[in-house]
PDB file of N, CA and C in Angstrom:
ATOM      1  N   MET K  27       0.743  -1.188  -0.105  1.00 71.00           N
ATOM      2  CA  MET K  27       0.030   0.029   0.048  1.00 71.00           C
ATOM      3  C   MET K  27       0.779   1.252  -0.190  1.00 71.00           C
ATOM      4  N   THR K  28       0.797   1.984  -0.768  1.00 76.00           N
ATOM      5  CA  THR K  28       1.321   3.329  -0.934  1.00 76.00           C
ATOM      6  C   THR K  28       0.551   4.850  -0.244  1.00 76.00           C
ATOM      7  N   ILE K  29       1.182   4.866   0.528  1.00 75.00           N
ATOM      8  CA  ILE K  29       0.684   6.428   1.213  1.00 75.00           C
ATOM      9  C   ILE K  29       0.954   7.690   0.438  1.00 75.00           C
ATOM     10  N   PRO K  30       0.056   8.237   0.130  1.00 75.00           N
ATOM     11  CA  PRO K  30       0.157   9.527  -1.078  1.00 75.00           C
ATOM     12  C   PRO K  30       0.889  10.489   0.026  1.00 75.00           C
ATOM     13  N   VAL K  31       1.598  11.314  -0.865  1.00 71.00           N
ATOM     14  CA  VAL K  31       2.583  12.456  -0.158  1.00 71.00           C
ATOM     15  C   VAL K  31       1.856  13.637  -0.680  1.00 71.00           C
ATOM     16  N   THR K  32       1.781  14.690   0.256  1.00 72.00           N
ATOM     17  CA  THR K  32       1.228  15.846  -0.116  1.00 72.00           C
ATOM     18  C   THR K  32       2.473  16.675   0.106  1.00 72.00           C
ATOM     19  N   LYS K  33       2.498  17.490  -1.094  1.00 74.00           N
ATOM     20  CA  LYS K  33       3.484  18.649  -1.085  1.00 74.00           C
ATOM     21  C   LYS K  33       2.740  20.095  -1.055  1.00 74.00           C
ATOM     22  N   SER K  34       3.091  20.601   0.049  1.00 71.00           N
ATOM     23  CA  SER K  34       3.068  22.015   0.123  1.00 71.00           C
ATOM     24  C   SER K  34       3.976  22.979  -0.015  1.00 71.00           C
ATOM     25  N   ARG K  35       3.687  24.023  -0.403  1.00 73.00           N
ATOM     26  CA  ARG K  35       4.730  25.092  -0.694  1.00 73.00           C
ATOM     27  C   ARG K  35       4.366  26.452   0.502  1.00 73.00           C
ATOM     28  N   VAL K  36       5.424  26.857   0.607  1.00 66.00           N
ATOM     29  CA  VAL K  36       5.147  28.143   1.696  1.00 66.00           C
ATOM     30  C   VAL K  36       4.198  29.095   1.139  1.00 66.00           C
ATOM     31  N   GLU K  37       4.350  29.479  -0.111  1.00 68.00           N
ATOM     32  CA  GLU K  37       3.569  30.304  -0.771  1.00 68.00           C
ATOM     33  C   GLU K  37       2.027  30.040  -0.435  1.00 68.00           C
ATOM     34  N   ASP K  38       1.696  28.443  -0.249  1.00 71.00           N
ATOM     35  CA  ASP K  38       0.477  28.404  -0.100  1.00 71.00           C
ATOM     36  C   ASP K  38      -0.055  28.510   1.461  1.00 71.00           C
ATOM     37  N   LYS K  39       0.942  28.421   2.138  1.00 69.00           N
ATOM     38  CA  LYS K  39       0.706  28.581   3.715  1.00 69.00           C
ATOM     39  C   LYS K  39       0.570  30.081   4.070  1.00 69.00           C
ATOM     40  N   LEU K  40       1.254  30.832   3.235  1.00 67.00           N
ATOM     41  CA  LEU K  40       1.431  32.236   3.513  1.00 67.00           C
ATOM     42  C   LEU K  40       0.178  33.050   3.149  1.00 67.00           C
ATOM     43  N   TYR K  41      -0.552  32.234   1.997  1.00 69.00           N
ATOM     44  CA  TYR K  41      -1.697  32.858   1.411  1.00 69.00           C
ATOM     45  C   TYR K  41      -2.736  32.764   2.811  1.00 69.00           C
ATOM     46  N   GLN K  42      -2.628  32.052   3.667  1.00 74.00           N
ATOM     47  CA  GLN K  42      -3.773  31.859   4.316  1.00 74.00           C
ATOM     48  C   GLN K  42      -3.782  32.811   5.757  1.00 74.00           C
ATOM     49  N   ASN K  43      -2.568  33.615   5.537  1.00 76.00           N
ATOM     50  CA  ASN K  43      -2.508  34.489   6.526  1.00 76.00           C
ATOM     51  C   ASN K  43      -3.100  35.831   5.959  1.00 76.00           C
ATOM     52  N   ARG K  44      -3.272  36.942   6.666  1.00 81.00           N
ATOM     53  CA  ARG K  44      -4.077  38.087   6.270  1.00 81.00           C
ATOM     54  C   ARG K  44      -3.079  39.245   6.756  1.00 81.00           C
ATOM     55  N   TYR K  45      -3.100  40.096   6.210  1.00 79.00           N
ATOM     56  CA  TYR K  45      -2.186  41.363   6.612  1.00 79.00           C
ATOM     57  C   TYR K  45      -3.011  42.738   6.252  1.00 79.00           C
ATOM     58  N   LEU K  46      -3.241  43.482   7.740  1.00 85.00           N
ATOM     59  CA  LEU K  46      -3.874  44.851   7.477  1.00 85.00           C
ATOM     60  C   LEU K  46      -2.599  45.734   7.203  1.00 85.00           C
ATOM     61  N   VAL K  47      -2.806  46.568   6.146  1.00 87.00           N
ATOM     62  CA  VAL K  47      -1.484  47.702   5.721  1.00 87.00           C
ATOM     63  C   VAL K  47      -1.970  49.008   6.613  1.00 87.00           C
ATOM     64  N   ASP K  48      -0.953  49.479   7.144  1.00 89.00           N
ATOM     65  CA  ASP K  48      -1.111  50.853   7.839  1.00 89.00           C
ATOM     66  C   ASP K  48      -0.752  51.850   6.975  1.00 89.00           C
ATOM     67  N   PRO K  49      -1.381  52.675   5.681  1.00 90.00           N
ATOM     68  CA  PRO K  49      -0.880  53.263   4.961  1.00 90.00           C
ATOM     69  C   PRO K  49      -0.061  54.479   5.104  1.00 90.00           C
ATOM     70  N   GLY K  50       0.978  54.485   4.664  1.00 90.00           N
ATOM     71  CA  GLY K  50       2.042  55.564   4.807  1.00 90.00           C
ATOM     72  C   GLY K  50       2.983  55.477   6.357  1.00 90.00           C
ATOM     73  N   ARG K  51       2.678  54.338   6.916  1.00 93.00           N
ATOM     74  CA  ARG K  51       3.413  54.013   7.898  1.00 93.00           C
ATOM     75  C   ARG K  51       4.191  52.662   7.907  1.00 93.00           C
ATOM     76  N   PRO K  52       5.088  52.227   7.187  1.00 93.00           N
ATOM     77  CA  PRO K  52       5.872  50.985   7.466  1.00 93.00           C
ATOM     78  C   PRO K  52       6.538  50.614   8.613  1.00 93.00           C
ATOM     79  N   HIS K  53       6.556  49.630   9.040  1.00 93.00           N
ATOM     80  CA  HIS K  53       6.944  49.438  10.140  1.00 93.00           C
ATOM     81  C   HIS K  53       8.329  48.917  10.132  1.00 93.00           C
ATOM     82  N   ILE K  54       8.773  48.767   8.786  1.00 94.00           N
ATOM     83  CA  ILE K  54      10.597  48.348   8.283  1.00 94.00           C
ATOM     84  C   ILE K  54      10.838  49.216   7.290  1.00 94.00           C
ATOM     85  N   LYS K  55      12.257  49.843   7.493  1.00 95.00           N
ATOM     86  CA  LYS K  55      12.501  50.736   6.396  1.00 95.00           C
ATOM     87  C   LYS K  55      14.063  50.338   6.025  1.00 95.00           C
ATOM     88  N   VAL K  56      14.513  50.293   4.797  1.00 96.00           N
ATOM     89  CA  VAL K  56      15.903  50.150   4.479  1.00 96.00           C
ATOM     90  C   VAL K  56      16.428  51.581   4.398  1.00 96.00           C
ATOM     91  N   ARG K  57      17.677  51.594   5.382  1.00 95.00           N
ATOM     92  CA  ARG K  57      18.307  53.055   5.344  1.00 95.00           C
ATOM     93  C   ARG K  57      19.109  53.065   3.809  1.00 95.00           C
ATOM     94  N   PRO K  58      19.049  54.378   3.530  1.00 94.00           N
ATOM     95  CA  PRO K  58      19.990  54.648   2.153  1.00 94.00           C
ATOM     96  C   PRO K  58      21.342  53.572   2.432  1.00 94.00           C
ATOM     97  N   HIS K  59      21.595  53.270   1.279  1.00 93.00           N
ATOM     98  CA  HIS K  59      22.923  52.741   1.094  1.00 93.00           C
ATOM     99  C   HIS K  59      23.475  52.987  -0.079  1.00 93.00           C
ATOM    100  N   GLU K  60      25.013  52.931  -0.333  1.00 91.00           N
ATOM    101  CA  GLU K  60      25.527  53.044  -1.709  1.00 91.00           C
ATOM    102  C   GLU K  60      25.612  51.679  -2.161  1.00 91.00           C
ATOM    103  N   ARG K  61      26.172  50.942  -1.503  1.00 92.00           N
ATOM    104  CA  ARG K  61      26.221  49.310  -2.100  1.00 92.00           C
ATOM    105  C   ARG K  61      25.605  48.584  -0.753  1.00 92.00           C
ATOM    106  N   PRO K  62      24.968  47.384  -0.926  1.00 94.00           N
ATOM    107  CA  PRO K  62      24.089  46.753   0.003  1.00 94.00           C
ATOM    108  C   PRO K  62      25.248  45.679   0.488  1.00 94.00           C
ATOM    109  N   SER K  63      25.200  45.613   1.981  1.00 95.00           N
ATOM    110  CA  SER K  63      25.819  44.508   2.659  1.00 95.00           C
ATOM    111  C   SER K  63      25.593  43.140   2.286  1.00 95.00           C
ATOM    112  N   ALA K  64      26.638  42.290   2.700  1.00 95.00           N
ATOM    113  CA  ALA K  64      26.088  41.069   2.326  1.00 95.00           C
ATOM    114  C   ALA K  64      25.046  40.566   2.868  1.00 95.00           C
ATOM    115  N   ASN K  65      24.493  40.931   4.478  1.00 95.00           N
ATOM    116  CA  ASN K  65      23.342  40.406   5.210  1.00 95.00           C
ATOM    117  C   ASN K  65      22.331  41.320   4.522  1.00 95.00           C
ATOM    118  N   LEU K  66      22.288  42.323   3.757  1.00 95.00           N
ATOM    119  CA  LEU K  66      21.278  43.246   3.589  1.00 95.00           C
ATOM    120  C   LEU K  66      20.729  42.396   2.132  1.00 95.00           C
ATOM    121  N   LEU K  67      21.925  41.757   1.224  1.00 95.00           N
ATOM    122  CA  LEU K  67      21.588  40.721   0.192  1.00 95.00           C
ATOM    123  C   LEU K  67      21.134  39.526   0.519  1.00 95.00           C
ATOM    124  N   ALA K  68      21.607  39.226   1.706  1.00 95.00           N
ATOM    125  CA  ALA K  68      21.096  37.883   2.253  1.00 95.00           C
ATOM    126  C   ALA K  68      19.574  38.108   2.271  1.00 95.00           C
ATOM    127  N   LEU K  69      18.951  39.234   2.753  1.00 95.00           N
ATOM    128  CA  LEU K  69      17.373  39.263   3.105  1.00 95.00           C
ATOM    129  C   LEU K  69      16.797  39.077   1.669  1.00 95.00           C
ATOM    130  N   THR K  70      17.198  39.019   0.554  1.00 95.00           N
ATOM    131  CA  THR K  70      16.615  38.959  -0.611  1.00 95.00           C
ATOM    132  C   THR K  70      16.408  37.341  -0.860  1.00 95.00           C
ATOM    133  N   ARG K  71      17.061  36.714  -0.148  1.00 95.00           N
ATOM    134  CA  ARG K  71      16.944  35.204  -0.312  1.00 95.00           C
ATOM    135  C   ARG K  71      16.333  34.721   0.985  1.00 95.00           C
ATOM    136  N   VAL K  72      16.655  34.927   2.100  1.00 95.00           N
ATOM    137  CA  VAL K  72      16.094  34.459   3.129  1.00 95.00           C
ATOM    138  C   VAL K  72      14.620  34.823   3.761  1.00 95.00           C
ATOM    139  N   CYS K  73      14.184  35.862   3.762  1.00 94.00           N
ATOM    140  CA  CYS K  73      12.949  36.603   4.140  1.00 94.00           C
ATOM    141  C   CYS K  73      11.818  35.543   3.832  1.00 94.00           C
ATOM    142  N   PRO K  74      11.547  34.819   4.587  1.00 89.00           N
ATOM    143  CA  PRO K  74      10.164  34.133   4.127  1.00 89.00           C
ATOM    144  C   PRO K  74       9.075  34.659   3.724  1.00 89.00           C
ATOM    145  N   ALA K  75       8.760  35.786   3.603  1.00 88.00           N
ATOM    146  CA  ALA K  75       7.729  36.215   2.902  1.00 88.00           C
ATOM    147  C   ALA K  75       8.166  36.983   1.870  1.00 88.00           C
ATOM    148  N   LYS K  76       9.399  36.867   1.316  1.00 91.00           N
ATOM    149  CA  LYS K  76      10.264  37.656  -0.057  1.00 91.00           C
ATOM    150  C   LYS K  76       9.616  38.952   0.163  1.00 91.00           C
ATOM    151  N   CYS K  77       9.669  39.806   1.348  1.00 93.00           N
ATOM    152  CA  CYS K  77       9.725  41.452   0.965  1.00 93.00           C
ATOM    153  C   CYS K  77      10.629  42.158   0.445  1.00 93.00           C
ATOM    154  N   TYR K  78      11.834  41.520   0.511  1.00 96.00           N
ATOM    155  CA  TYR K  78      13.255  42.069   0.156  1.00 96.00           C
ATOM    156  C   TYR K  78      13.601  41.725  -1.214  1.00 96.00           C
ATOM    157  N   GLU K  79      14.146  42.787  -2.316  1.00 96.00           N
ATOM    158  CA  GLU K  79      14.272  42.521  -3.317  1.00 96.00           C
ATOM    159  C   GLU K  79      15.247  43.941  -3.887  1.00 96.00           C
ATOM    160  N   LEU K  80      16.025  43.379  -4.850  1.00 95.00           N
ATOM    161  CA  LEU K  80      17.125  44.194  -5.475  1.00 95.00           C
ATOM    162  C   LEU K  80      16.385  45.106  -6.532  1.00 95.00           C
ATOM    163  N   ASN K  81      16.533  46.356  -6.947  1.00 95.00           N
ATOM    164  CA  ASN K  81      15.753  47.163  -7.855  1.00 95.00           C
ATOM    165  C   ASN K  81      17.017  47.259  -8.833  1.00 95.00           C
ATOM    166  N   ASP K  82      16.624  48.031  -9.685  1.00 95.00           N
ATOM    167  CA  ASP K  82      17.423  48.322 -11.152  1.00 95.00           C
ATOM    168  C   ASP K  82      18.654  49.014 -10.599  1.00 95.00           C
ATOM    169  N   LYS K  83      18.803  49.861  -9.520  1.00 94.00           N
ATOM    170  CA  LYS K  83      20.166  50.360  -9.253  1.00 94.00           C
ATOM    171  C   LYS K  83      21.165  49.595  -8.481  1.00 94.00           C
ATOM    172  N   GLY K  84      20.594  48.316  -8.014  1.00 93.00           N
ATOM    173  CA  GLY K  84      21.356  47.361  -7.003  1.00 93.00           C
ATOM    174  C   GLY K  84      21.080  47.843  -5.842  1.00 93.00           C
ATOM    175  N   GLN K  85      20.099  48.648  -5.347  1.00 95.00           N
ATOM    176  CA  GLN K  85      19.576  48.866  -4.087  1.00 95.00           C
ATOM    177  C   GLN K  85      18.764  47.799  -3.549  1.00 95.00           C
ATOM    178  N   VAL K  86      18.889  47.559  -2.148  1.00 96.00           N
ATOM    179  CA  VAL K  86      17.818  46.659  -1.492  1.00 96.00           C
ATOM    180  C   VAL K  86      16.652  47.563  -1.100  1.00 96.00           C
ATOM    181  N   GLU K  87      15.397  47.001  -1.659  1.00 96.00           N
ATOM    182  CA  GLU K  87      14.119  47.736  -1.361  1.00 96.00           C
ATOM    183  C   GLU K  87      13.281  46.780  -0.593  1.00 96.00           C
ATOM    184  N   ILE K  88      12.186  46.909   0.139  1.00 94.00           N
ATOM    185  CA  ILE K  88      11.501  46.469   1.070  1.00 94.00           C
ATOM    186  C   ILE K  88      10.043  46.883   0.595  1.00 94.00           C
ATOM    187  N   THR K  89       9.180  45.762   0.564  1.00 92.00           N
ATOM    188  CA  THR K  89       7.846  46.077   0.364  1.00 92.00           C
ATOM    189  C   THR K  89       7.340  45.354   1.477  1.00 92.00           C
ATOM    190  N   PRO K  90       7.025  45.919   2.639  1.00 91.00           N
ATOM    191  CA  PRO K  90       6.380  45.352   4.042  1.00 91.00           C
ATOM    192  C   PRO K  90       5.156  44.840   4.272  1.00 91.00           C
ATOM    193  N   ASP K  91       4.348  45.213   2.862  1.00 87.00           N
ATOM    194  CA  ASP K  91       3.131  44.363   2.922  1.00 87.00           C
ATOM    195  C   ASP K  91       3.071  42.659   2.725  1.00 87.00           C
ATOM    196  N   GLY K  92       2.735  42.184   3.907  1.00 84.00           N
ATOM    197  CA  GLY K  92       2.865  40.515   3.899  1.00 84.00           C
ATOM    198  C   GLY K  92       3.841  40.227   4.644  1.00 84.00           C
ATOM    199  N   CYS K  93       4.685  40.980   5.456  1.00 89.00           N
ATOM    200  CA  CYS K  93       5.584  40.691   6.204  1.00 89.00           C
ATOM    201  C   CYS K  93       5.021  39.856   7.232  1.00 89.00           C
ATOM    202  N   MET K  94       5.952  38.805   7.843  1.00 88.00           N
ATOM    203  CA  MET K  94       5.324  37.773   8.831  1.00 88.00           C
ATOM    204  C   MET K  94       5.993  38.264  10.213  1.00 88.00           C
ATOM    205  N   GLU K  95       6.715  39.196  10.379  1.00 91.00           N
ATOM    206  CA  GLU K  95       7.201  39.932  11.409  1.00 91.00           C
ATOM    207  C   GLU K  95       8.121  38.730  12.377  1.00 91.00           C
ATOM    208  N   CYS K  96       8.655  37.824  11.464  1.00 91.00           N
ATOM    209  CA  CYS K  96       9.367  36.841  12.170  1.00 91.00           C
ATOM    210  C   CYS K  96      10.742  37.349  12.409  1.00 91.00           C
ATOM    211  N   GLY K  97      11.286  38.334  12.199  1.00 92.00           N
ATOM    212  CA  GLY K  97      12.714  38.929  12.912  1.00 92.00           C
ATOM    213  C   GLY K  97      13.736  38.673  12.213  1.00 92.00           C
ATOM    214  N   THR K  98      13.867  37.995  11.169  1.00 93.00           N
ATOM    215  CA  THR K  98      14.910  37.328  10.288  1.00 93.00           C
ATOM    216  C   THR K  98      15.764  38.834   9.916  1.00 93.00           C
ATOM    217  N   CYS K  99      14.988  39.718   9.687  1.00 94.00           N
ATOM    218  CA  CYS K  99      15.830  41.090   9.013  1.00 94.00           C
ATOM    219  C   CYS K  99      16.368  41.723  10.270  1.00 94.00           C
ATOM    220  N   ARG K 100      15.637  41.369  11.585  1.00 93.00           N
ATOM    221  CA  ARG K 100      16.304  42.369  12.604  1.00 93.00           C
ATOM    222  C   ARG K 100      17.494  41.613  13.219  1.00 93.00           C
ATOM    223  N   ILE K 101      17.427  40.296  13.093  1.00 93.00           N
ATOM    224  CA  ILE K 101      18.840  39.406  13.219  1.00 93.00           C
ATOM    225  C   ILE K 101      19.786  40.007  12.388  1.00 93.00           C
ATOM    226  N   LEU K 102      19.653  40.207  11.270  1.00 93.00           N
ATOM    227  CA  LEU K 102      20.800  40.083  10.191  1.00 93.00           C
ATOM    228  C   LEU K 102      21.148  41.421  10.236  1.00 93.00           C
ATOM    229  N   CYS K 103      20.405  42.681  10.068  1.00 92.00           N
ATOM    230  CA  CYS K 103      20.601  43.745   9.842  1.00 92.00           C
ATOM    231  C   CYS K 103      20.377  45.086  10.735  1.00 92.00           C
ATOM    232  N   GLU K 104      19.601  44.897  11.972  1.00 88.00           N
ATOM    233  CA  GLU K 104      19.422  45.700  12.885  1.00 88.00           C
ATOM    234  C   GLU K 104      20.228  46.491  13.479  1.00 88.00           C
ATOM    235  N   THR K 105      21.310  45.631  13.857  1.00 89.00           N
ATOM    236  CA  THR K 105      22.313  45.885  14.778  1.00 89.00           C
ATOM    237  C   THR K 105      23.546  46.844  14.047  1.00 89.00           C
ATOM    238  N   ALA K 106      23.610  46.211  12.824  1.00 91.00           N
ATOM    239  CA  ALA K 106      24.352  47.273  11.883  1.00 91.00           C
ATOM    240  C   ALA K 106      23.814  48.643  11.515  1.00 91.00           C
ATOM    241  N   GLY K 107      22.454  48.637  11.668  1.00 92.00           N
ATOM    242  CA  GLY K 107      21.887  50.015  11.248  1.00 92.00           C
ATOM    243  C   GLY K 107      21.472  50.125  10.060  1.00 92.00           C
ATOM    244  N   GLU K 108      21.384  48.799   9.336  1.00 94.00           N
ATOM    245  CA  GLU K 108      20.860  48.865   7.777  1.00 94.00           C
ATOM    246  C   GLU K 108      19.411  48.911   7.430  1.00 94.00           C
ATOM    247  N   ILE K 109      18.884  48.588   8.665  1.00 95.00           N
ATOM    248  CA  ILE K 109      17.141  48.837   8.715  1.00 95.00           C
ATOM    249  C   ILE K 109      16.706  49.297   9.781  1.00 95.00           C
ATOM    250  N   GLU K 110      15.548  49.906   9.664  1.00 94.00           N
ATOM    251  CA  GLU K 110      14.830  50.666  10.860  1.00 94.00           C
ATOM    252  C   GLU K 110      13.671  49.366  10.928  1.00 94.00           C
ATOM    253  N   TRP K 111      13.430  48.941  12.327  1.00 92.00           N
ATOM    254  CA  TRP K 111      12.276  48.083  12.583  1.00 92.00           C
ATOM    255  C   TRP K 111      11.813  48.491  13.650  1.00 92.00           C
ATOM    256  N   ASN K 112      10.178  48.563  13.478  1.00 91.00           N
ATOM    257  CA  ASN K 112       9.298  49.019  14.741  1.00 91.00           C
ATOM    258  C   ASN K 112       8.332  47.850  14.507  1.00 91.00           C
ATOM    259  N   TYR K 113       7.772  47.506  15.814  1.00 89.00           N
ATOM    260  CA  TYR K 113       6.434  46.537  15.655  1.00 89.00           C
ATOM    261  C   TYR K 113       5.242  47.661  14.893  1.00 89.00           C
ATOM    262  N   PRO K 114       4.436  47.049  14.170  1.00 91.00           N
ATOM    263  CA  PRO K 114       3.292  47.739  13.567  1.00 91.00           C
ATOM    264  C   PRO K 114       2.550  48.316  14.734  1.00 91.00           C
ATOM    265  N   ARG K 115       1.762  49.463  14.456  1.00 88.00           N
ATOM    266  CA  ARG K 115       0.696  49.863  15.164  1.00 88.00           C
ATOM    267  C   ARG K 115      -0.422  48.725  15.694  1.00 88.00           C
ATOM    268  N   GLY K 116      -1.081  48.934  16.808  1.00 88.00           N
ATOM    269  CA  GLY K 116      -2.228  48.066  17.059  1.00 88.00           C
ATOM    270  C   GLY K 116      -3.121  47.807  16.424  1.00 88.00           C
ATOM    271  N   GLY K 117      -3.522  46.492  15.570  1.00 87.00           N
ATOM    272  CA  GLY K 117      -4.287  46.386  14.737  1.00 87.00           C
ATOM    273  C   GLY K 117      -3.919  46.333  13.260  1.00 87.00           C
ATOM    274  N   PHE K 118      -2.656  46.606  13.020  1.00 89.00           N
ATOM    275  CA  PHE K 118      -2.301  46.480  11.840  1.00 89.00           C
ATOM    276  C   PHE K 118      -1.230  45.580  11.778  1.00 89.00           C
ATOM    277  N   GLY K 119      -0.791  45.117  10.627  1.00 86.00           N
ATOM    278  CA  GLY K 119       0.517  44.212  10.416  1.00 86.00           C
ATOM    279  C   GLY K 119      -0.236  42.596  10.236  1.00 86.00           C
ATOM    280  N   VAL K 120       0.472  41.456  10.367  1.00 82.00           N
ATOM    281  CA  VAL K 120      -0.054  40.409  10.015  1.00 82.00           C
ATOM    282  C   VAL K 120      -0.921  40.093  11.136  1.00 82.00           C
ATOM    283  N   LEU K 121      -1.753  39.102  10.466  1.00 80.00           N
ATOM    284  CA  LEU K 121      -3.074  38.252  11.128  1.00 80.00           C
ATOM    285  C   LEU K 121      -2.812  36.853  10.790  1.00 80.00           C
ATOM    286  N   PHE K 122      -2.466  36.244  11.752  1.00 77.00           N
ATOM    287  CA  PHE K 122      -2.453  34.482  11.545  1.00 77.00           C
ATOM    288  C   PHE K 122      -3.733  34.029  11.452  1.00 77.00           C
ATOM    289  N   LYS K 123      -3.867  33.028  10.364  1.00 74.00           N
ATOM    290  CA  LYS K 123      -4.896  32.609  10.700  1.00 74.00           C
ATOM    291  C   LYS K 123      -4.939  31.460  11.404  1.00 74.00           C
ATOM    292  N   PHE K 124      -4.217  30.530  11.437  1.00 67.00           N
ATOM    293  CA  PHE K 124      -3.738  29.238  12.575  1.00 67.00           C
ATOM    294  C   PHE K 124      -2.825  29.500  13.680  1.00 67.00           C
ATOM    295  N   GLY K 125      -3.061  30.900  14.364  1.00 58.00           N
ATOM    296  CA  GLY K 125      -2.211  30.682  15.454  1.00 58.00           C
ATOM    297  C   GLY K 125      -1.647  31.842  15.558  1.00 58.00           C
TER     298      GLY K 125
END
């Protein structure tokens, strides 16, 4: 007897969460930089919500809509001052459907 294996993607799981945007008040900002550091570049690959990306000028940008507030970016970049991170105002941010 073969047991069926169900494969699920992270994107499918993230779709279950909801995010309430606080217009004009992002809770994360990338500070201006000439050239992104290795840690800032790493965020383009390790952020589970894929909020960070390189623009045409080689700068790392963030789109905080959909951020899971997991803290990965804080661990990698906040102490070096490359990002500014605050908790979203009450009632805004990620709303986890299953916990």
